[in-house]
Structures are given as structure tokens and as C-alpha cells.
PDB file of C-alpha atoms and ligand atoms in Angstrom:
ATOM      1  CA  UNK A1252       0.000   0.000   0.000  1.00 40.00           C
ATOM      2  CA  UNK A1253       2.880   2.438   1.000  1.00 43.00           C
ATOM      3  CA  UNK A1254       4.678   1.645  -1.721  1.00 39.00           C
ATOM      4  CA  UNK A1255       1.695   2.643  -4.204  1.00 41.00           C
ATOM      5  CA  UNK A1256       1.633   6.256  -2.418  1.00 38.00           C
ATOM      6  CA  UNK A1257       5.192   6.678  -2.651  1.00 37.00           C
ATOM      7  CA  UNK A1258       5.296   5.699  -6.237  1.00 37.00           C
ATOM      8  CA  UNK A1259       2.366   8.293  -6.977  1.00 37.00           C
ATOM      9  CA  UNK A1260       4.081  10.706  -5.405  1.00 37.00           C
ATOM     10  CA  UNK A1261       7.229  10.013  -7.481  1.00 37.00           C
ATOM     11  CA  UNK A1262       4.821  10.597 -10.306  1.00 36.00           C
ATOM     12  CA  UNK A1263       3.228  13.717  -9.181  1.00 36.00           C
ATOM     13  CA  UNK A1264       7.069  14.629  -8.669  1.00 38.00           C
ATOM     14  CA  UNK A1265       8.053  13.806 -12.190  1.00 42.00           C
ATOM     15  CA  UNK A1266       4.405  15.565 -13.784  1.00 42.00           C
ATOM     16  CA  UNK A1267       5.421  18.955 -11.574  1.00 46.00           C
ATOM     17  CA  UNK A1268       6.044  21.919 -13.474  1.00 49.00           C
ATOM     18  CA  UNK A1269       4.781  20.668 -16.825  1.00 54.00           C
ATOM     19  CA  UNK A1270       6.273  22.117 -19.475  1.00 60.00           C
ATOM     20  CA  UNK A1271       4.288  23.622 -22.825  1.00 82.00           C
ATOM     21  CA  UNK A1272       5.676  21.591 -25.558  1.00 92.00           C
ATOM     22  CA  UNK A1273       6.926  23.610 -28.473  1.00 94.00           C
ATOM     23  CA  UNK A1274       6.641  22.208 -31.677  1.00 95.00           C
ATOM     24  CA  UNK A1275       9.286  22.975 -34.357  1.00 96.00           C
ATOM     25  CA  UNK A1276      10.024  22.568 -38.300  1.00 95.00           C
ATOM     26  CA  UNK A1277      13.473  23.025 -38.938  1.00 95.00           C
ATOM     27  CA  UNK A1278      15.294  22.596 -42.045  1.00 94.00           C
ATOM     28  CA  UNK A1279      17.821  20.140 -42.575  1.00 94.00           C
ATOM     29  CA  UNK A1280      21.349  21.911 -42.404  1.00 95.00           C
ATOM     30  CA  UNK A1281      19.440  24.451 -40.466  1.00 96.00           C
ATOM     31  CA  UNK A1282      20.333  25.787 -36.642  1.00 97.00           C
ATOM     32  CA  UNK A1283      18.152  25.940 -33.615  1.00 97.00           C
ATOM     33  CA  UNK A1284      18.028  27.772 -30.669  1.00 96.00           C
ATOM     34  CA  UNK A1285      16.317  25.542 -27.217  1.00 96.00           C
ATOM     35  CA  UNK A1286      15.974  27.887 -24.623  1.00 94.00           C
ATOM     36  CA  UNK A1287      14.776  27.041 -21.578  1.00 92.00           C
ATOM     37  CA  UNK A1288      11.669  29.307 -20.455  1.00 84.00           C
ATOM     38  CA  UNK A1289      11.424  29.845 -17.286  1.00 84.00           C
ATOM     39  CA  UNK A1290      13.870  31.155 -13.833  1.00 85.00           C
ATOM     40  CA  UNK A1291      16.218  28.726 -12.789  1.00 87.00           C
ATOM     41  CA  UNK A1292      16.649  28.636  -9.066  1.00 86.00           C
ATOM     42  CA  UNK A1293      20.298  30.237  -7.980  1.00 85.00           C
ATOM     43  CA  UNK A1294      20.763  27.202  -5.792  1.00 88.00           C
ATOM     44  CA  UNK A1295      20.369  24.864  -8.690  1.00 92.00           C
ATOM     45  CA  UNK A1296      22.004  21.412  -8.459  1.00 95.00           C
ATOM     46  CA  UNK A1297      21.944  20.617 -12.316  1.00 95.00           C
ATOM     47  CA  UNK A1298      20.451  21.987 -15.445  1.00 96.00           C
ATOM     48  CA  UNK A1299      20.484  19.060 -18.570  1.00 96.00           C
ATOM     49  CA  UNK A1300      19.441  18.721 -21.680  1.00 97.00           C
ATOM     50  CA  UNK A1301      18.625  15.281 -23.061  1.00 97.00           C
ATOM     51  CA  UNK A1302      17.048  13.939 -26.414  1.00 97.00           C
ATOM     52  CA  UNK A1303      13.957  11.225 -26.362  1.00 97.00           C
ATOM     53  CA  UNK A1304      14.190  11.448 -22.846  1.00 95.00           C
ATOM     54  CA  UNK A1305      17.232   9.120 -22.871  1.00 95.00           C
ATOM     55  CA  UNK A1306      20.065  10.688 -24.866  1.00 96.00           C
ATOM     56  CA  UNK A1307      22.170  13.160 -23.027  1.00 97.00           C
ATOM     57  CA  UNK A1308      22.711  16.338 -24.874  1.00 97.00           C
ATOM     58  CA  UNK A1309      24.580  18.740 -22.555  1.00 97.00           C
ATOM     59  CA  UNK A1310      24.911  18.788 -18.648  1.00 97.00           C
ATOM     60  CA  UNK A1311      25.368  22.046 -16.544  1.00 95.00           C
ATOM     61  CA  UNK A1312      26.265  22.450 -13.019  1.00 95.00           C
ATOM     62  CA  UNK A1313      27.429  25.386 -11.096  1.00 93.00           C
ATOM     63  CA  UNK A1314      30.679  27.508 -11.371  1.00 90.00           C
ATOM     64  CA  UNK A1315      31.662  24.984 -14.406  1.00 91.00           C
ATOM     65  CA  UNK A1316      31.699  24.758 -17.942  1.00 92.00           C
ATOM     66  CA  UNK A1317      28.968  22.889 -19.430  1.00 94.00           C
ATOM     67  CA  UNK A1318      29.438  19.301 -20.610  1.00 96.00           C
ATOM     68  CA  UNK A1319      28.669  18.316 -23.699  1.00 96.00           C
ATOM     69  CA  UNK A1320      27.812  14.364 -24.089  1.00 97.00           C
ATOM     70  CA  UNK A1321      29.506  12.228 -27.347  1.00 95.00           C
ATOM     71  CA  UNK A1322      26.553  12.010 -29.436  1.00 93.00           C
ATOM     72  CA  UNK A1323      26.599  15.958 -29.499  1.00 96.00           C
ATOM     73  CA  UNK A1324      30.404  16.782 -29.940  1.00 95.00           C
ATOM     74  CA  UNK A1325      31.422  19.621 -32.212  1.00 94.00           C
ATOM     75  CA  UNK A1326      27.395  19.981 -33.144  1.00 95.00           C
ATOM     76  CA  UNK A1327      26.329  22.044 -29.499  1.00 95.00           C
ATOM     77  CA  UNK A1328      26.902  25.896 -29.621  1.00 95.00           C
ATOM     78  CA  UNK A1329      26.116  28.346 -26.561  1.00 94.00           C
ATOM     79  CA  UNK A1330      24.937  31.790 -26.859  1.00 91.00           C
ATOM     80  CA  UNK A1331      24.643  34.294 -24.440  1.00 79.00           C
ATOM     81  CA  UNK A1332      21.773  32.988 -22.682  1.00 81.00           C
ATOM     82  CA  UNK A1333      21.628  31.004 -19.394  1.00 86.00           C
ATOM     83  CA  UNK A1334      21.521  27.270 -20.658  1.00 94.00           C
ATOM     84  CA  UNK A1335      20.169  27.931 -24.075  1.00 95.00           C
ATOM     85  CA  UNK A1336      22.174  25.687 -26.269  1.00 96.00           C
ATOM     86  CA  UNK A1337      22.144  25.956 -30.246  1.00 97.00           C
ATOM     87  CA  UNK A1338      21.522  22.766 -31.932  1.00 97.00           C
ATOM     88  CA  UNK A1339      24.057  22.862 -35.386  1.00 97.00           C
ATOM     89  CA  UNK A1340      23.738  21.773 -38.897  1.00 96.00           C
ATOM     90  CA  UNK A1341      20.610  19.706 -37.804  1.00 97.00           C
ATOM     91  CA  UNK A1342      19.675  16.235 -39.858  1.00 96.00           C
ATOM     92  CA  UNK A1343      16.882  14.042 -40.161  1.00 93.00           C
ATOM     93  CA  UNK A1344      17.896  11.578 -37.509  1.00 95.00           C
ATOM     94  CA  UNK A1345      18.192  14.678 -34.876  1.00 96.00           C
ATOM     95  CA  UNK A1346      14.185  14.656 -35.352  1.00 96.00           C
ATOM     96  CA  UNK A1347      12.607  14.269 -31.803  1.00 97.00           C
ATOM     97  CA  UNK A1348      11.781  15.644 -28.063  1.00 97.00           C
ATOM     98  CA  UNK A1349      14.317  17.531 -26.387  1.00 98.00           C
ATOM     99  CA  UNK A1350      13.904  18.057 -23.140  1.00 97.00           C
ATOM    100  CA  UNK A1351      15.391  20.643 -20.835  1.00 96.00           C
ATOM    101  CA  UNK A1352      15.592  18.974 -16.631  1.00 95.00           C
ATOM    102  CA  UNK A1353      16.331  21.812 -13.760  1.00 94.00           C
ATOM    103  CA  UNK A1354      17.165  19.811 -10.427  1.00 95.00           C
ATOM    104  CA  UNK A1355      17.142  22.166  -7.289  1.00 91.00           C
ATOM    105  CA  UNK A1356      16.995  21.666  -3.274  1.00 88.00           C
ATOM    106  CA  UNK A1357      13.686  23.686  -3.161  1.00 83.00           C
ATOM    107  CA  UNK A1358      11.927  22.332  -6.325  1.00 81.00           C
ATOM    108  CA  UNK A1359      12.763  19.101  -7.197  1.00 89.00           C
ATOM    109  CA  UNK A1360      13.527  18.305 -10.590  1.00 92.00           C
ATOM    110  CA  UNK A1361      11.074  20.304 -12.959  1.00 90.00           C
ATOM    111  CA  UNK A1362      10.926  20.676 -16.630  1.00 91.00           C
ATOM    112  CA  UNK A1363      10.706  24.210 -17.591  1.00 90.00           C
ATOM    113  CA  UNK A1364      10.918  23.510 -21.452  1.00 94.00           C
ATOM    114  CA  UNK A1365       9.946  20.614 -24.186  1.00 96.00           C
ATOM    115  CA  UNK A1366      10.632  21.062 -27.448  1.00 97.00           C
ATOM    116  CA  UNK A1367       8.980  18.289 -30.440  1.00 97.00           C
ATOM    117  CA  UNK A1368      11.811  18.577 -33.450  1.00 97.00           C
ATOM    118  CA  UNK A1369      10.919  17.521 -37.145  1.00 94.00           C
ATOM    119  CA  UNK A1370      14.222  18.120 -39.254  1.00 94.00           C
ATOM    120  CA  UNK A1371      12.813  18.173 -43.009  1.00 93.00           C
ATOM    121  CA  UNK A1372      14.814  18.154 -46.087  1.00 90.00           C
ATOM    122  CA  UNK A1373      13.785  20.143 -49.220  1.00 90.00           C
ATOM    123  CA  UNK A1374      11.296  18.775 -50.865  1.00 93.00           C
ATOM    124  CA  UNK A1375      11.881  16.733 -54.670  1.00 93.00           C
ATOM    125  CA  UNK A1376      10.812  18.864 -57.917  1.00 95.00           C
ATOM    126  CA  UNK A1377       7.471  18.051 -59.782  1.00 96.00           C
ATOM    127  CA  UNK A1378       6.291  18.057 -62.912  1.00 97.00           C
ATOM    128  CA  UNK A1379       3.308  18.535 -64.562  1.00 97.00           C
ATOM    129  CA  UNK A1380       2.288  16.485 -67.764  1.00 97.00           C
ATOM    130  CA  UNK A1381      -1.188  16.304 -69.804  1.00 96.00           C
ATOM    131  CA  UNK A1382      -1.530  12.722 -70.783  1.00 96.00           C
ATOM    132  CA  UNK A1383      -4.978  13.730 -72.675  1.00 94.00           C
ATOM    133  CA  UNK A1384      -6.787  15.773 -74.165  1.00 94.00           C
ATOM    134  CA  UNK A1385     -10.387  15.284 -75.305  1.00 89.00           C
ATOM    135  CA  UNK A1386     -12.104  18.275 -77.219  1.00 84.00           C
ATOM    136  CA  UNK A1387     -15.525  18.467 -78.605  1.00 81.00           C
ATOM    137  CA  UNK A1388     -16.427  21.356 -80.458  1.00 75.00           C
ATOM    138  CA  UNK A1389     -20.102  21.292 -82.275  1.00 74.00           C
ATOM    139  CA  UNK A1390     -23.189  23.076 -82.514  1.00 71.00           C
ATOM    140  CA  UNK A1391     -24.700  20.815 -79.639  1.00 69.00           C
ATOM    141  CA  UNK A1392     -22.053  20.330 -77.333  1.00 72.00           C
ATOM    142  CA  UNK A1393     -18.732  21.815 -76.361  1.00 80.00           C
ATOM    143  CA  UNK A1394     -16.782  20.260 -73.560  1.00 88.00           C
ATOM    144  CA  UNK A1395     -12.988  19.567 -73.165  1.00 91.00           C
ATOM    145  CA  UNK A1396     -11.297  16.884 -71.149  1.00 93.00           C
ATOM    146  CA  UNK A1397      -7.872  16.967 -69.801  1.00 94.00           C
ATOM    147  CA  UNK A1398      -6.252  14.475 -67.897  1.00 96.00           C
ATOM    148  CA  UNK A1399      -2.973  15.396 -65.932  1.00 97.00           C
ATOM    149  CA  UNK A1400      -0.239  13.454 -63.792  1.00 97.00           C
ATOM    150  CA  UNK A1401       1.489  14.867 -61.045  1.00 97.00           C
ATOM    151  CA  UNK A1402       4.726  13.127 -60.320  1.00 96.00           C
ATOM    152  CA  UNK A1403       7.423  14.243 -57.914  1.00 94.00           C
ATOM    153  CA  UNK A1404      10.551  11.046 -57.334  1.00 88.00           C
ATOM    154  CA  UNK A1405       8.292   8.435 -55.492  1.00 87.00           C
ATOM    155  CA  UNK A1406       4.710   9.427 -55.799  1.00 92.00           C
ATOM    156  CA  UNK A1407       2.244  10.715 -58.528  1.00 94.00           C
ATOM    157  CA  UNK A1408      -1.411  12.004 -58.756  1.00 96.00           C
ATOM    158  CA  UNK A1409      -4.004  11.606 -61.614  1.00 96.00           C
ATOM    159  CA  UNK A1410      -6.557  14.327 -62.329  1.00 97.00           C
ATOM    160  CA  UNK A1411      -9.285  14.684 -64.868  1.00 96.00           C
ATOM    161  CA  UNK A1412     -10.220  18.612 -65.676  1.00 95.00           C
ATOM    162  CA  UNK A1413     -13.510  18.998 -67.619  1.00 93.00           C
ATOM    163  CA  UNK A1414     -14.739  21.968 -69.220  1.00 91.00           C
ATOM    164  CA  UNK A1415     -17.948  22.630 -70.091  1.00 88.00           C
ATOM    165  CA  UNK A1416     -19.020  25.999 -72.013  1.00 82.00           C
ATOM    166  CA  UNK A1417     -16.112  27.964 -70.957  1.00 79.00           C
ATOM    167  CA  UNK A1418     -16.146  26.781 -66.981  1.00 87.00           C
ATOM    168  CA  UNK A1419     -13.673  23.966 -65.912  1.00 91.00           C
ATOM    169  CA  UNK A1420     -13.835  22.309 -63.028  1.00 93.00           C
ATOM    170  CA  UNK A1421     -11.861  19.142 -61.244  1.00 96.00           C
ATOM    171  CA  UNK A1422     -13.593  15.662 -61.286  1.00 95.00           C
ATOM    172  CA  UNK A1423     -13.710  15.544 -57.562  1.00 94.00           C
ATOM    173  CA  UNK A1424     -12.165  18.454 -56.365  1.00 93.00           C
ATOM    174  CA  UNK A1425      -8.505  18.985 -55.248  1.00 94.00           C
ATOM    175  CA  UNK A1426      -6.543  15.896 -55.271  1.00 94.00           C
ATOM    176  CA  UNK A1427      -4.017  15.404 -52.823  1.00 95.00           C
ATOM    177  CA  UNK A1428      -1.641  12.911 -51.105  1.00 93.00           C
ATOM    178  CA  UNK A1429       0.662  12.674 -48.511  1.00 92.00           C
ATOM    179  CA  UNK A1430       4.569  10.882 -49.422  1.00 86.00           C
ATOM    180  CA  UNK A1431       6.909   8.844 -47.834  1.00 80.00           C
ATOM    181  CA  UNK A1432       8.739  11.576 -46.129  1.00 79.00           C
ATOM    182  CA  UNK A1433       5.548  13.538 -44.668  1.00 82.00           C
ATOM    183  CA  UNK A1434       5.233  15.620 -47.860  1.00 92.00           C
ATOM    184  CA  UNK A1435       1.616  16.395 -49.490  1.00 95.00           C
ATOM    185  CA  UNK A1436       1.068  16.359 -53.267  1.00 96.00           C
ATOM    186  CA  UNK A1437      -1.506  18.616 -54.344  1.00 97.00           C
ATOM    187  CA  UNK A1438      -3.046  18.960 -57.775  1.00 97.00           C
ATOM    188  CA  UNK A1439      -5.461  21.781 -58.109  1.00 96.00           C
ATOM    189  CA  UNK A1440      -7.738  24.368 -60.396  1.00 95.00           C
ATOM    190  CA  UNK A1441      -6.424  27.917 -60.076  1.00 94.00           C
ATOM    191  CA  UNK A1442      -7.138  30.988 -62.463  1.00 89.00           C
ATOM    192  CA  UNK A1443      -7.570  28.762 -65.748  1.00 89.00           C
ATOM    193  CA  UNK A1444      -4.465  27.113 -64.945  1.00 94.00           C
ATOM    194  CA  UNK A1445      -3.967  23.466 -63.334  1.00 96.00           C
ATOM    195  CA  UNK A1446      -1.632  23.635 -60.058  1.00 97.00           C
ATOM    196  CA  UNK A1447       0.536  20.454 -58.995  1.00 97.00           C
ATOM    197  CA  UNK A1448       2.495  21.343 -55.489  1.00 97.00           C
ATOM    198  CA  UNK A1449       4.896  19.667 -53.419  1.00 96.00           C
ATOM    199  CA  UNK A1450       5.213  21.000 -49.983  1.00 95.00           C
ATOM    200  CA  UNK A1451       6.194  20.169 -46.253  1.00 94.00           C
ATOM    201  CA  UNK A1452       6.295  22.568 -43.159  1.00 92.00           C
ATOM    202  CA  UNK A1453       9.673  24.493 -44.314  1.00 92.00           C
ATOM    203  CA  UNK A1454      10.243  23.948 -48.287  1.00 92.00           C
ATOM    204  CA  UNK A1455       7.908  23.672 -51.609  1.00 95.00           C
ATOM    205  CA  UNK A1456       8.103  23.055 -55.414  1.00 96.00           C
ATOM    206  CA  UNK A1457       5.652  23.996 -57.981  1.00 97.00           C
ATOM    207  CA  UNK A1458       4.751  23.028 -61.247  1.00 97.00           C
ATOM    208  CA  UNK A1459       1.614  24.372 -63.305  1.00 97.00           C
ATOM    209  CA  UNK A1460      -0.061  24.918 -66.773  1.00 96.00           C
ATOM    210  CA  UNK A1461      -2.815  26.778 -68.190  1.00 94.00           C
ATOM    211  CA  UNK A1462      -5.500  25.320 -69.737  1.00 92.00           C
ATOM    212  CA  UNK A1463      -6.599  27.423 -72.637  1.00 90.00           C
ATOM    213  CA  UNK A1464      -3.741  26.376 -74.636  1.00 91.00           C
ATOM    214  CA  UNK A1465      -4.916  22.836 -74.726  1.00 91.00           C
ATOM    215  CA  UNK A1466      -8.884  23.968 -74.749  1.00 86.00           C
ATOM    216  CA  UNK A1467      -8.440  26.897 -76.845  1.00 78.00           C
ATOM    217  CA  UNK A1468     -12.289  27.867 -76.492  1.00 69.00           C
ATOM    218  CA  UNK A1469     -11.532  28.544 -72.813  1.00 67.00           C
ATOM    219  CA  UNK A1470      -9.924  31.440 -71.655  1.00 56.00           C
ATOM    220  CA  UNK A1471     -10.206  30.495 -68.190  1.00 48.00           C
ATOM    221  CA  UNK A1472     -13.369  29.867 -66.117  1.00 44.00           C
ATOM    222  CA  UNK A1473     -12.871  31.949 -63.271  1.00 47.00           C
ATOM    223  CA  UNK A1474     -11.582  35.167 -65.056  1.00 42.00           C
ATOM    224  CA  UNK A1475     -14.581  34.723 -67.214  1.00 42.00           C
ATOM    225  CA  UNK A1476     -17.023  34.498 -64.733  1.00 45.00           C
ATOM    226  CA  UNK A1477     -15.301  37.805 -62.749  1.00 45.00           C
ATOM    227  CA  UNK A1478     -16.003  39.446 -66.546  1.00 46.00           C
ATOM    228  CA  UNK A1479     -19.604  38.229 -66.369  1.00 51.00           C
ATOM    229  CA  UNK A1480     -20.071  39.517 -62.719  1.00 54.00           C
ATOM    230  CA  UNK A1481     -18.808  42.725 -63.334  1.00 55.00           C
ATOM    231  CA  UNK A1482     -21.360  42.968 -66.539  1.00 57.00           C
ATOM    232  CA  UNK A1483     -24.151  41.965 -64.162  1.00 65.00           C
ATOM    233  CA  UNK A1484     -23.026  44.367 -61.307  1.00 65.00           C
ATOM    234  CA  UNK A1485     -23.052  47.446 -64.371  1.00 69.00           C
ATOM    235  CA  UNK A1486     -26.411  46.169 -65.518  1.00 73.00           C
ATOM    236  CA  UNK A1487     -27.984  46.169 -61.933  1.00 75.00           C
ATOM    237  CA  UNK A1488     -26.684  49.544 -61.138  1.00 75.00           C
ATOM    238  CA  UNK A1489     -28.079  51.061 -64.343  1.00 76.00           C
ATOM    239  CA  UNK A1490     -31.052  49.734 -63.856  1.00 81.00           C
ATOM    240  CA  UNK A1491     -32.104  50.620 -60.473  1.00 81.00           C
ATOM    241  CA  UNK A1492     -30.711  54.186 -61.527  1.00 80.00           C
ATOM    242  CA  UNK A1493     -33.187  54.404 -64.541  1.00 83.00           C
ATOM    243  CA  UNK A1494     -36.579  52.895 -62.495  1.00 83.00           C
ATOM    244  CA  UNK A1495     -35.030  55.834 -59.694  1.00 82.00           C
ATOM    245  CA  UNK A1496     -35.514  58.499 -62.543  1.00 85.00           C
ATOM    246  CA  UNK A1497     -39.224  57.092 -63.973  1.00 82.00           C
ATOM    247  CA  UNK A1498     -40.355  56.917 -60.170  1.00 85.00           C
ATOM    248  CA  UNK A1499     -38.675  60.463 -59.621  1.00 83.00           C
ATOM    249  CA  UNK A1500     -40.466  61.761 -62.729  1.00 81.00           C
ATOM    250  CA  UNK A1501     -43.944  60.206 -62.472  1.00 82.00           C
ATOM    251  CA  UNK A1502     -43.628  61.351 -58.649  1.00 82.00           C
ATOM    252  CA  UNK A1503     -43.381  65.123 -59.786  1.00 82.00           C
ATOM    253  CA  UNK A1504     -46.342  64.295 -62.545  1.00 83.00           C
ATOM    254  CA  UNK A1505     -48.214  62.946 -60.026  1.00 83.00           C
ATOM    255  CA  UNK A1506     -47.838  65.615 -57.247  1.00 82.00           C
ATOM    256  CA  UNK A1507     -48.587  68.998 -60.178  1.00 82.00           C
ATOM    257  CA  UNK A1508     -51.883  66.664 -60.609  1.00 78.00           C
ATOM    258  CA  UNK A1509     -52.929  66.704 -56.711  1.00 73.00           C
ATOM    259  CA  UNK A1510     -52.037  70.716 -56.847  1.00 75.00           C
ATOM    260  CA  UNK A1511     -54.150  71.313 -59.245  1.00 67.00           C
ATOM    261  CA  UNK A1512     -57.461  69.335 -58.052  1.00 66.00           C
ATOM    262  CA  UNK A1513     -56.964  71.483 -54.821  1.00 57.00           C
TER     263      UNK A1513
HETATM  264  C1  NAG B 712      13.397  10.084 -31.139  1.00 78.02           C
HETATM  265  O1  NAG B 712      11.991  10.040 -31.005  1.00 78.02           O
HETATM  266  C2  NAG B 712      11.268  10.194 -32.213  1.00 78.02           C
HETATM  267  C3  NAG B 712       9.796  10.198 -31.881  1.00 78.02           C
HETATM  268  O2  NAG B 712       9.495  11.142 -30.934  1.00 78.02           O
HETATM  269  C4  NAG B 712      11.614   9.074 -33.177  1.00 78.02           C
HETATM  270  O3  NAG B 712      10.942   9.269 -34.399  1.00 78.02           O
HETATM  271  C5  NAG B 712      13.117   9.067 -33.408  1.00 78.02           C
HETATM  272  O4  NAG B 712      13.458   7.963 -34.223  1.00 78.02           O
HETATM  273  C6  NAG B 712      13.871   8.975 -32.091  1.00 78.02           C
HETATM  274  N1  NAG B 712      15.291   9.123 -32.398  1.00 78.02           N
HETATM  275  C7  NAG B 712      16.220   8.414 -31.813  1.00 78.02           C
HETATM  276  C8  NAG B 712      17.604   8.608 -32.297  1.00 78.02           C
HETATM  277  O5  NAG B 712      15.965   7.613 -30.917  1.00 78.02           O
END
């Protein structure tokens, strides 16, 4: 029974002070900065850094240099601040939790900062090819069909694009798909032209092509629908104006007829 109340308390002990957890993106080759966010007692016993929770990364203790711990030689940097450390030249496999520990007399050990890492390398080109196209131009109907592939190195995306009497649209919306390395792959309608996109949190590639050269009899959906709204807007405006100027006039016919019955 004791033993379940001390090992609670343990766990209450190791919960205290929980930490926020920031979440980075950082590029590979890229530096970061872990500061540790919050006062550190002046009687402190040890301030450490460690990585997963198991790794050391750098130890501090009073009135000495810090130590920095194999795994991290030559790739740990100090600045200025109290027990930040700068993380160098950062790589894929340095992806993880990093924790920062303060041990002290008065507070135990707390854990005044938490940071989740995700080192991400640039992402792959694309490309953007039309594998069809599929026009039909007659008295009855007029439609064109294009269908697209999206390839960066590992993955690829099919999309059909149909337009029908100058609007285009994509056969089930925007097509997307996530790669290996965490990546999305995105292939899209945007301002007449088709989009294909290859992006993660810190780095994207692009890839696109308009439509009307392949469906000549479109010169983009959207930008002719913004012509046709702005036609409408022009025709609403004039004619509120001219029913304002009828009512305006038959008002003042109206009114010379009441004055003259009196
Ligand atoms: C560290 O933990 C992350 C998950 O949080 C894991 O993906 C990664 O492989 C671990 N790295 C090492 C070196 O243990």
C-alpha cells in the first residue's frame, strides 16, 4: 500500500512543473536555438538537456563549464543565454523531443521547457504532364477533357479537368496525397491554370499549366465568370438608376396633378 503512495508521489514529482511543448520545423542543415523558459533557481544542483528522454545532450552544473555528451560533440553551440544551447547543422535523424531537466533543493527536478523537433529536407521537384486531351467542339455540345499526372521522385497524382461551355472544373475536387517523407502532393484548379504542389512545413516546389492552350475555347473559367459579374453588377446599377428616374419623374407628374385638383 505504502509503496503505491510513494510511487504516486514520485509521479506527481516527475508531472510537476509541466512544461508547454513547443513544436518545431526546422530545415535540414538548419540551426536551432532551445531555450529554456522559465527562472532557474540560484541554488540549482543541475540543469540538462537530453534527447527522447534518454540521450544526453549537454549537462550544466554550477561555477563549471557545461558538458557536452559524445553524441553531441562539435554539433552544441552556446549563446549568451543562461543554458540555451544551439543545436548545429541539424539532420533528419536529430528529429525528436528535447527536453530541458532543472534539479534544485527547493523544487525538485522540474521541466521548464519541451521542445517536439521535425528536421525536413527540401522537398523533390514536380512536374506537370497532360496525358490527354479530349475536345468536342459542335453546334450541340462543347466540352474539353484533360487528364494530368502529377509526379514528384516516389509518388504521382491523376486528375481529370472537364470543361464545359467555358467553366472547368476538377472531377472531384482537389486531389491530394501525402509521401513517404511527410510531404503532401496537391493537384489543383487555379485561375484557368492546373496547379501540382509539393510541400512540407519548411520547403515547396511547384509546377503548373494553363488550360486554354490545350482547350483553346476557354480562356479560363474563373476570369470569365469575374467578366460576367462585373457585366451583371453594371447592368444592376443602371437599372435601379433608370426605375429611380421614372419613379422620380412620375412622382413630380403625379404631385402637379394633386395641386391642381386642390
Ligand atoms: C526520437 O523520437 C522520435 C519520436 O518522438 C523518433 O521518431 C526518433 O526515431 C527517435 N530518435 C532516436 C535517435 O531515438
Amino acid at each position: 500500500m505504502s509503496v503505491f503512495v510513494i510511487l504516486g508521489l514520485l509521479v506527481c514529482i516527475e508531472a510537476q512543473g509541466p512544461s508547454a511543448v513547443t513544436t518545431v520545423f526546422v530545415q535540414k542543415g538548419d540551426d536551432l536555438i532551445l531555450n529554456v523558459h522559465a527562472d532557474v533557481p540560484e541554488e540549482f544542483l543541475f540543469v540538462d538537456w537530453t534527447f527522447n528522454k534518454t540521450v544526453d545532450v549537454v549537462l550544466f552544473v554550477p561555477d563549471e563549464e557545461p558538458t557536452v555528451f559524445p553524441d553531441f560533440t562539435g554539433r552544441i553551440e552556446f549563446p549568451g543565454k543562461k543554458f540555451s544551447v544551439i543545436l548545429k547543422n541539424l539532420q533528419e535523424a536529430d528529429s525528436g523531443v528535447y527536453t530541458a531537466r532543472v534539479s534544485s533543493f527547493a523544487g525538485g527536478v522540474q521541466q521548464p521547457a519541451e521542445y517536439k523537433v521535425t528536421v525536413q529536407g527540401p522537398v523533390s521537384p514536380v512536374e506537370l504532364t497532360v496525358d490527354s486531351v479530349d475536345s468536342v467542339v459542335s453546334r450541340s455540345s462543347d466540352s474539353c477533357n484533360l487528364t494530368v499526372t502529377c509526379s514528384t521522385q516516389h509518388s504521382h497524382i491523376s486528375s481529370t479537368f472537364r470543361c464545359v461551355s467555358g467553366t472547368c472544373s476538377q472531377e472531384g475536387g482537389e486531389q491530394s496525397e501525402l509521401t513517404t517523407s511527410g510531404a503532401s502532393l496537391r493537384v489543383y484548379l487555379l485561375y484557368g491554370a492546373i496547379i501540382c504542389n509539393h510541400s512540407n512545413q519548411v520547403n515547396w516546389t511547384e509546377d503548373f499549366k494553363r488550360i486554354e492552350p490545350f482547350c483553346p475555347q476557354y480562356a479560363g473559367s474563373e476570369g470569365s465568370s469575374a467578366g460576367t459579374s462585373v457585366y451583371l453588377v453594371k447592368m444592376v446599377v443602371f437599372s435601379v438608376g433608370l426605375i429611380i428616374m421614372v419613379s422620380a419623374v412620375i412622382t413630380v407628374h403625379l404631385m402637379e396633378k394633386f395641386k391642381k385638383h386642390k
